[in-house]
Coordinates of C-alpha atoms in Angstrom, one line a residue:
M1 CA 146.4 116.4 54.1
N2 CA 150.2 116.8 53.6
D3 CA 151.5 120.3 53.0
I4 CA 153.7 120.1 49.9
I5 CA 154.5 117.5 47.2
I6 CA 157.4 118.1 44.8
R7 CA 156.6 116.1 41.7
N8 CA 158.2 115.4 38.4
I9 CA 161.8 115.1 39.7
K10 CA 164.0 113.5 37.0
A11 CA 166.5 112.1 39.6
L12 CA 166.7 112.5 43.4
I13 CA 170.1 112.5 45.0
L14 CA 170.1 110.8 48.4
P15 CA 173.3 110.8 50.5
K16 CA 173.1 108.2 53.2
K17 CA 172.2 109.3 56.7
S18 CA 174.6 107.8 59.3
D19 CA 175.7 108.3 62.9
G20 CA 179.1 109.4 61.8
P21 CA 180.7 110.7 58.6
L22 CA 181.0 108.5 55.5
K23 CA 184.5 107.1 55.2
G24 CA 186.6 105.5 52.5
K25 CA 184.7 103.6 49.9
E26 CA 181.4 104.7 51.5
M27 CA 182.0 108.1 50.1
D28 CA 181.5 106.8 46.6
E29 CA 178.1 105.4 47.5
L30 CA 175.1 107.6 46.6
E31 CA 171.5 106.5 46.1
I32 CA 169.8 108.1 43.1
I33 CA 166.1 107.5 42.5
D34 CA 164.8 108.2 39.0
Q35 CA 161.3 109.7 38.4
A36 CA 160.9 110.7 42.1
M37 CA 158.9 112.9 44.3
I38 CA 159.2 114.4 47.8
V39 CA 156.4 114.9 50.3
L40 CA 156.7 117.5 53.1
K41 CA 154.6 118.2 56.1
D42 CA 155.2 121.1 58.4
G43 CA 158.6 121.6 56.7
R44 CA 159.7 118.0 57.3
V45 CA 160.2 115.1 54.9
V46 CA 157.4 112.5 55.1
Y47 CA 158.3 110.6 51.9
R48 CA 160.9 110.6 49.3
G49 CA 161.1 108.0 46.6
E50 CA 159.5 106.9 43.3
E51 CA 156.4 108.8 42.1
N52 CA 153.1 107.5 43.3
D53 CA 149.5 108.7 43.9
E54 CA 149.2 107.8 47.5
Y55 CA 149.8 111.3 48.8
E56 CA 147.8 114.5 48.5
A57 CA 148.9 118.0 49.5
S58 CA 147.6 121.6 49.6
E59 CA 150.6 122.7 47.4
I60 CA 152.2 121.0 44.4
I61 CA 155.6 122.0 43.2
D62 CA 156.4 120.8 39.7
A63 CA 160.1 120.2 39.4
G64 CA 159.9 120.2 35.6
G65 CA 162.1 117.3 35.2
M66 CA 165.0 118.8 37.2
I67 CA 167.4 117.0 39.6
A68 CA 166.7 117.3 43.3
S69 CA 169.1 117.0 46.3
P70 CA 169.4 118.0 49.9
A71 CA 170.5 121.6 50.3
L72 CA 174.3 121.9 50.4
V73 CA 176.4 122.5 53.6
D74 CA 179.3 124.8 53.8
P75 CA 181.3 123.8 56.9
H76 CA 184.1 126.4 56.8
T77 CA 183.6 130.2 56.1
H78 CA 184.8 133.5 57.5
V79 CA 181.7 135.3 56.4
V80 CA 181.7 138.0 59.1
H81 CA 184.4 140.6 58.4
G82 CA 185.1 144.2 57.5
G83 CA 186.5 145.5 54.3
S84 CA 188.2 143.6 51.4
R85 CA 191.7 143.0 50.1
E86 CA 191.6 143.2 46.4
H87 CA 194.9 145.2 46.4
E88 CA 196.7 142.1 47.5
M89 CA 196.1 140.4 44.2
A90 CA 198.9 142.3 42.6
L91 CA 201.3 141.1 45.3
K92 CA 200.2 137.5 44.8
R93 CA 200.8 137.9 41.0
Q94 CA 204.3 139.1 41.7
G95 CA 205.0 135.9 43.7
V96 CA 204.8 137.4 47.2
D97 CA 203.7 134.5 49.4
Y98 CA 201.0 134.7 52.1
L99 CA 203.3 134.8 55.1
K100 CA 205.3 137.7 53.5
I101 CA 202.1 139.6 53.0
L102 CA 201.2 138.9 56.6
E103 CA 204.6 140.3 57.8
Q104 CA 203.9 143.5 55.8
G105 CA 200.7 144.1 57.8
G106 CA 198.5 142.7 55.1
G107 CA 196.6 139.4 55.1
I108 CA 194.6 138.7 58.2
L109 CA 195.9 141.8 60.1
N110 CA 194.6 144.1 57.4
T111 CA 191.1 142.6 57.7
V112 CA 191.4 142.8 61.5
E113 CA 191.9 146.5 61.3
Q114 CA 188.9 146.9 59.0
T115 CA 186.7 144.6 61.1
R116 CA 187.5 146.5 64.3
K117 CA 186.5 149.8 62.6
A118 CA 183.2 148.3 61.3
T119 CA 180.0 148.6 63.4
H120 CA 177.8 145.7 64.3
Q121 CA 175.3 146.8 61.6
E122 CA 178.0 147.3 59.0
L123 CA 179.3 143.8 59.6
L124 CA 175.7 142.4 59.5
D125 CA 174.9 144.2 56.2
K126 CA 178.1 143.0 54.5
A127 CA 177.7 139.4 55.7
S128 CA 174.1 139.3 54.7
K129 CA 175.0 139.9 51.0
N130 CA 177.4 136.9 51.1
I131 CA 174.8 134.7 52.9
T132 CA 172.2 135.6 50.3
R133 CA 174.6 134.5 47.5
M134 CA 175.3 131.3 49.3
I135 CA 171.6 130.5 49.6
Q136 CA 171.1 131.3 45.9
H137 CA 173.9 128.8 45.1
G138 CA 172.1 126.0 47.1
V139 CA 173.6 126.3 50.6
L140 CA 171.3 126.3 53.6
T141 CA 173.7 125.2 56.4
I142 CA 176.7 127.3 57.0
E143 CA 179.5 127.5 59.6
S144 CA 180.7 131.0 60.5
K145 CA 184.0 131.8 62.2
S146 CA 185.2 134.8 64.1
G147 CA 189.0 135.5 64.0
Y148 CA 189.2 139.1 62.6
G149 CA 188.8 140.8 66.0
L150 CA 191.8 139.5 67.9
D151 CA 190.5 141.2 71.1
R152 CA 187.6 140.6 73.4
E153 CA 185.3 143.4 72.1
N154 CA 185.7 142.6 68.4
E155 CA 185.7 138.8 68.6
L156 CA 182.5 138.9 70.5
K157 CA 181.2 141.5 68.0
Q158 CA 181.7 139.0 65.2
L159 CA 180.1 136.1 67.1
K160 CA 177.1 138.3 67.9
V161 CA 176.7 139.3 64.3
S162 CA 176.9 135.6 63.3
R163 CA 174.2 134.8 65.8
E164 CA 172.0 137.6 64.3
I165 CA 172.5 136.2 60.8
S166 CA 171.1 132.8 61.9
K167 CA 167.9 134.6 63.0
K168 CA 167.6 136.7 59.9
F169 CA 167.9 134.0 57.3
P170 CA 166.1 130.6 56.9
I171 CA 169.4 128.6 57.4
T172 CA 171.1 126.4 59.9
M173 CA 174.2 127.9 61.3
R174 CA 177.1 126.9 63.4
H175 CA 179.4 129.5 65.0
T176 CA 183.1 129.1 65.7
F177 CA 185.3 131.2 68.0
L178 CA 188.6 131.6 66.1
G179 CA 190.3 134.1 68.5
P180 CA 193.8 132.7 67.9
H181 CA 193.6 133.3 64.1
A182 CA 196.7 135.5 64.0
I183 CA 199.0 137.3 66.5
P184 CA 198.3 141.1 66.7
K185 CA 201.3 143.2 65.6
G186 CA 203.6 144.0 68.5
T187 CA 202.0 141.4 70.8
D188 CA 203.7 138.5 72.5
G189 CA 202.2 135.3 71.1
E190 CA 202.1 133.5 74.5
A191 CA 200.4 136.4 76.2
F192 CA 197.9 136.8 73.4
L193 CA 197.1 133.1 73.6
D194 CA 196.5 133.4 77.3
D195 CA 194.0 136.2 76.6
M196 CA 192.1 134.1 74.0
I197 CA 192.0 131.1 76.4
E198 CA 190.5 133.4 79.1
L199 CA 188.0 134.7 76.5
L200 CA 186.7 131.1 75.9
D201 CA 184.4 131.5 78.9
E202 CA 182.5 134.3 77.3
A203 CA 182.8 133.1 73.7
K204 CA 181.2 129.8 74.5
D205 CA 177.9 131.6 75.1
Y206 CA 177.9 132.5 71.4
A207 CA 180.0 129.8 69.7
D208 CA 179.6 126.1 69.1
F209 CA 183.3 125.4 68.5
A210 CA 186.7 126.7 69.3
D211 CA 189.3 126.9 66.5
I212 CA 193.0 127.9 66.2
F213 CA 195.4 128.6 63.3
C214 CA 198.3 126.1 63.8
E215 CA 200.9 127.2 61.2
T216 CA 204.4 128.6 60.9
G217 CA 204.5 132.2 62.0
V218 CA 201.2 131.8 63.9
F219 CA 200.6 129.2 66.6
T220 CA 202.8 126.1 67.2
I221 CA 201.7 122.6 67.9
E222 CA 202.3 123.1 71.7
Q223 CA 200.4 126.3 71.7
S224 CA 197.5 124.8 69.8
R225 CA 197.4 121.8 72.1
R226 CA 197.2 124.1 75.1
Y227 CA 194.3 126.1 73.6
M228 CA 192.4 123.0 72.4
K229 CA 192.8 121.3 75.8
A230 CA 191.5 124.5 77.5
A231 CA 188.5 124.6 75.2
N232 CA 187.7 120.9 75.7
E233 CA 187.9 121.4 79.5
K234 CA 185.3 124.2 79.2
G235 CA 183.0 121.9 77.3
M236 CA 183.6 123.3 73.8
K237 CA 184.2 121.0 70.8
V238 CA 187.3 121.9 68.9
K239 CA 188.5 122.5 65.3
I240 CA 191.8 123.4 63.9
H241 CA 193.3 125.1 60.8
A242 CA 196.0 122.5 60.3
D243 CA 199.0 121.8 58.0
E244 CA 197.9 124.4 55.4
I245 CA 201.4 125.5 54.4
D246 CA 203.9 123.5 56.5
P247 CA 203.6 119.9 57.8
L248 CA 203.7 120.7 61.5
G249 CA 201.6 117.8 62.6
G250 CA 198.3 119.7 63.0
L251 CA 196.3 116.7 61.7
E252 CA 197.8 114.4 64.3
L253 CA 197.0 117.0 67.0
A254 CA 193.4 117.2 65.8
L255 CA 193.0 113.5 66.2
E256 CA 194.7 113.5 69.6
Q257 CA 192.3 116.2 70.8
D258 CA 189.2 114.5 69.2
A259 CA 188.5 117.5 67.0
I260 CA 185.3 117.5 65.1
S261 CA 187.2 118.6 62.0
A262 CA 190.7 119.4 60.8
D263 CA 190.7 121.9 58.0
H264 CA 193.0 122.7 55.0
L265 CA 195.5 119.8 55.3
V266 CA 197.4 120.6 52.2
A267 CA 200.7 119.6 53.9
A268 CA 199.3 116.9 56.1
S269 CA 201.7 114.0 56.8
D270 CA 201.1 110.4 55.4
A271 CA 200.9 109.2 59.0
G272 CA 198.2 111.7 59.8
K273 CA 196.2 110.7 56.7
R274 CA 196.4 107.0 57.7
M275 CA 195.1 107.8 61.2
L276 CA 191.9 109.5 59.9
Q277 CA 190.2 106.1 59.3
D278 CA 190.2 105.3 63.0
S279 CA 188.8 108.7 64.1
G280 CA 185.5 110.6 64.0
T281 CA 187.4 113.7 62.7
V282 CA 186.3 115.0 59.3
A283 CA 189.0 116.4 57.0
V284 CA 187.5 119.6 55.6
L285 CA 189.4 120.4 52.4
L286 CA 189.5 123.9 50.9
P287 CA 190.7 123.6 47.3
G288 CA 189.4 127.0 46.4
T289 CA 192.0 128.5 48.7
T290 CA 194.8 126.6 46.9
F291 CA 193.4 127.7 43.6
Y292 CA 193.1 131.3 44.6
L293 CA 196.6 131.5 46.0
G294 CA 198.0 130.0 42.8
K295 CA 199.6 127.0 44.5
D296 CA 200.4 123.8 42.7
K297 CA 200.0 121.4 45.6
Y298 CA 196.4 120.5 46.7
A299 CA 195.3 118.5 49.6
D300 CA 195.6 114.7 49.1
A301 CA 191.9 113.9 49.0
R302 CA 192.5 110.6 47.2
G303 CA 195.0 109.4 49.8
M304 CA 192.7 110.3 52.6
I305 CA 189.7 108.6 51.1
E306 CA 191.6 105.5 49.9
Q307 CA 193.0 105.0 53.4
G308 CA 189.5 105.1 54.9
G309 CA 189.2 108.7 56.0
A310 CA 186.2 111.0 56.0
V311 CA 186.5 114.1 53.7
S312 CA 184.3 117.1 53.2
L313 CA 184.5 120.3 51.1
A314 CA 184.0 124.0 52.0
T315 CA 184.4 127.3 50.3
D316 CA 186.6 128.9 53.0
Y317 CA 185.0 132.1 52.0
N318 CA 187.2 134.9 53.3
P319 CA 188.4 138.3 52.0
G320 CA 192.1 137.3 51.5
S321 CA 192.7 133.7 50.3
C322 CA 189.4 132.5 48.9
V323 CA 186.9 135.1 47.8
T324 CA 183.9 133.0 46.6
D325 CA 180.4 132.3 47.9
N326 CA 179.9 129.6 45.3
L327 CA 180.3 126.0 46.8
Q328 CA 179.5 124.7 43.3
M329 CA 182.7 126.1 42.1
I330 CA 184.5 124.2 44.9
M331 CA 182.8 121.0 43.7
A332 CA 184.3 121.6 40.2
I333 CA 187.8 122.2 41.6
A334 CA 187.5 119.1 43.7
S335 CA 186.8 117.1 40.6
L336 CA 189.6 118.7 38.6
K337 CA 192.3 119.0 41.2
L338 CA 191.5 116.6 44.0
K339 CA 190.4 113.9 41.6
M340 CA 187.3 113.1 43.6
T341 CA 184.4 111.3 41.9
P342 CA 181.0 112.9 41.5
N343 CA 179.5 110.7 44.2
E344 CA 182.3 111.6 46.6
I345 CA 181.9 115.3 45.9
W346 CA 178.1 115.2 46.6
N347 CA 178.7 113.4 49.9
A348 CA 181.4 115.8 50.8
V349 CA 179.1 118.9 50.4
T350 CA 176.1 117.3 52.1
V351 CA 176.3 114.6 54.8
N352 CA 180.0 114.8 55.6
A353 CA 180.0 118.5 55.6
A354 CA 177.2 118.4 58.1
H355 CA 179.1 116.0 60.4
A356 CA 182.1 118.4 60.2
I357 CA 180.0 121.0 62.1
G358 CA 177.6 118.8 64.1
A359 CA 174.6 119.7 62.0
D360 CA 171.6 117.5 61.3
S361 CA 171.6 118.4 57.6
G362 CA 172.6 117.1 54.2
T363 CA 170.1 114.2 54.0
L364 CA 166.5 113.7 53.1
E365 CA 165.2 110.9 55.2
A366 CA 161.8 110.8 56.9
G367 CA 161.8 113.5 59.6
D368 CA 164.6 115.5 58.1
S369 CA 164.2 119.2 57.4
G370 CA 162.8 119.9 54.0
D371 CA 165.9 121.8 52.8
I372 CA 166.0 121.0 49.1
V373 CA 167.5 122.3 45.9
L374 CA 166.2 121.8 42.4
W375 CA 169.0 121.7 39.9
D376 CA 168.6 122.7 36.3
V377 CA 171.0 120.0 35.1
P378 CA 170.6 116.7 33.2
N379 CA 172.3 114.6 35.9
H380 CA 174.2 114.8 39.2
E381 CA 177.6 114.6 37.5
Y382 CA 176.9 117.8 35.6
V383 CA 177.2 120.3 38.5
P384 CA 181.0 119.8 39.0
Y385 CA 181.4 119.4 35.2
H386 CA 180.0 122.8 34.1
Y387 CA 181.9 125.1 36.4
G388 CA 181.7 128.7 37.4
V389 CA 177.9 129.2 37.0
N390 CA 175.0 128.7 39.3
H391 CA 173.0 125.5 38.5
A392 CA 170.6 126.0 41.5
H393 CA 167.1 126.8 40.0
T394 CA 165.0 126.6 43.2
V395 CA 166.1 126.6 46.8
I396 CA 163.5 125.3 49.4
A397 CA 164.1 125.9 53.1
E398 CA 161.9 123.8 55.4
G399 CA 159.3 123.5 52.6
K400 CA 159.3 127.1 51.6
V401 CA 160.7 128.4 48.4
V402 CA 163.3 131.0 49.3
Y403 CA 165.0 131.4 45.9
E404 CA 163.9 130.8 42.4
R405 CA 166.0 131.6 39.4
P406 CA 164.7 134.7 37.6
G407 CA 164.0 134.5 33.9
L408 CA 165.1 137.0 31.3
T409 CA 162.8 139.8 30.2
L410 CA 163.6 140.4 26.6

């Protein structure tokens, strides 16, 4: 007897499972099965396909003619932090750019101060609210970065909170040490980077990846290379915040160092974008950040895809430059501003996002985890079309319903 059958699915969205991320034209390929059902046993997929009477189960979930898909994957978040920075919105409206705010002690450094003051429990409670909203919006695999401690005690505190979150919620998590996220005020950048490289030995007990912010006013290409090499030598896979504001060559560095992902890439060079096709590195694009900061130039998703690269999407949830827990909103911005097709967007928030963080998520093949979302929409194109709301009706984690949209009581 199988455990659960989900019946009466109007259309089942099935990203292709592959050894590496989907690239180029593959990103526009998406299998959709009409009048489908899913069979789960012990929280794993046994069958997914057209409706039939071959299977029985102890529990039947009636999808009510809704759309079903794998749960979404958010491969870039800064979910563990103290405080908030709503006061900076006024500065942004006045045209003060991010690097200027950083120079004034705002930006990352403001959050660092608040994160250092926060206790482990305070950080856990705050992050738990955000994680809950992410789950409610259909996300069951999440990457979580440190980077708001900028010293041994508080970087490890963030990573430990992140680890505790993964035990508290029915989600898959990946944890990233982002010690070199900014340079503490009054600190020599080289000396600080030495400290963060030394901290890698302890951080790797809690983190899956090492990350660095390579940007004007933060860490140079040479400094980033030194850090990434050190992390690789210690057995850690690497990521990089690259080419967000200025075209420093961060994408090329990511490819040189065999990074699992290169993130942001708004200012990535044409040469770097061409090189993506021959690499296993996933471009993690964060259009919500560009939108929130009021910038006109977005990452060149079309150029990356049309030249054979692998693209994924993430919220970049953080308290300063993209304050949203809603990956569905990012899907809409990707359609409107990155000119991505609906199929490309679905692959970018499932299978490719999973590859960007080394997670076995984002697909529904036999043996895969039964992480499923039922969407109250007429078709898969509707989610990025009708923006700013939550279309997730039911979220199922390993065969267990963990969220179901409440109805009105009138």
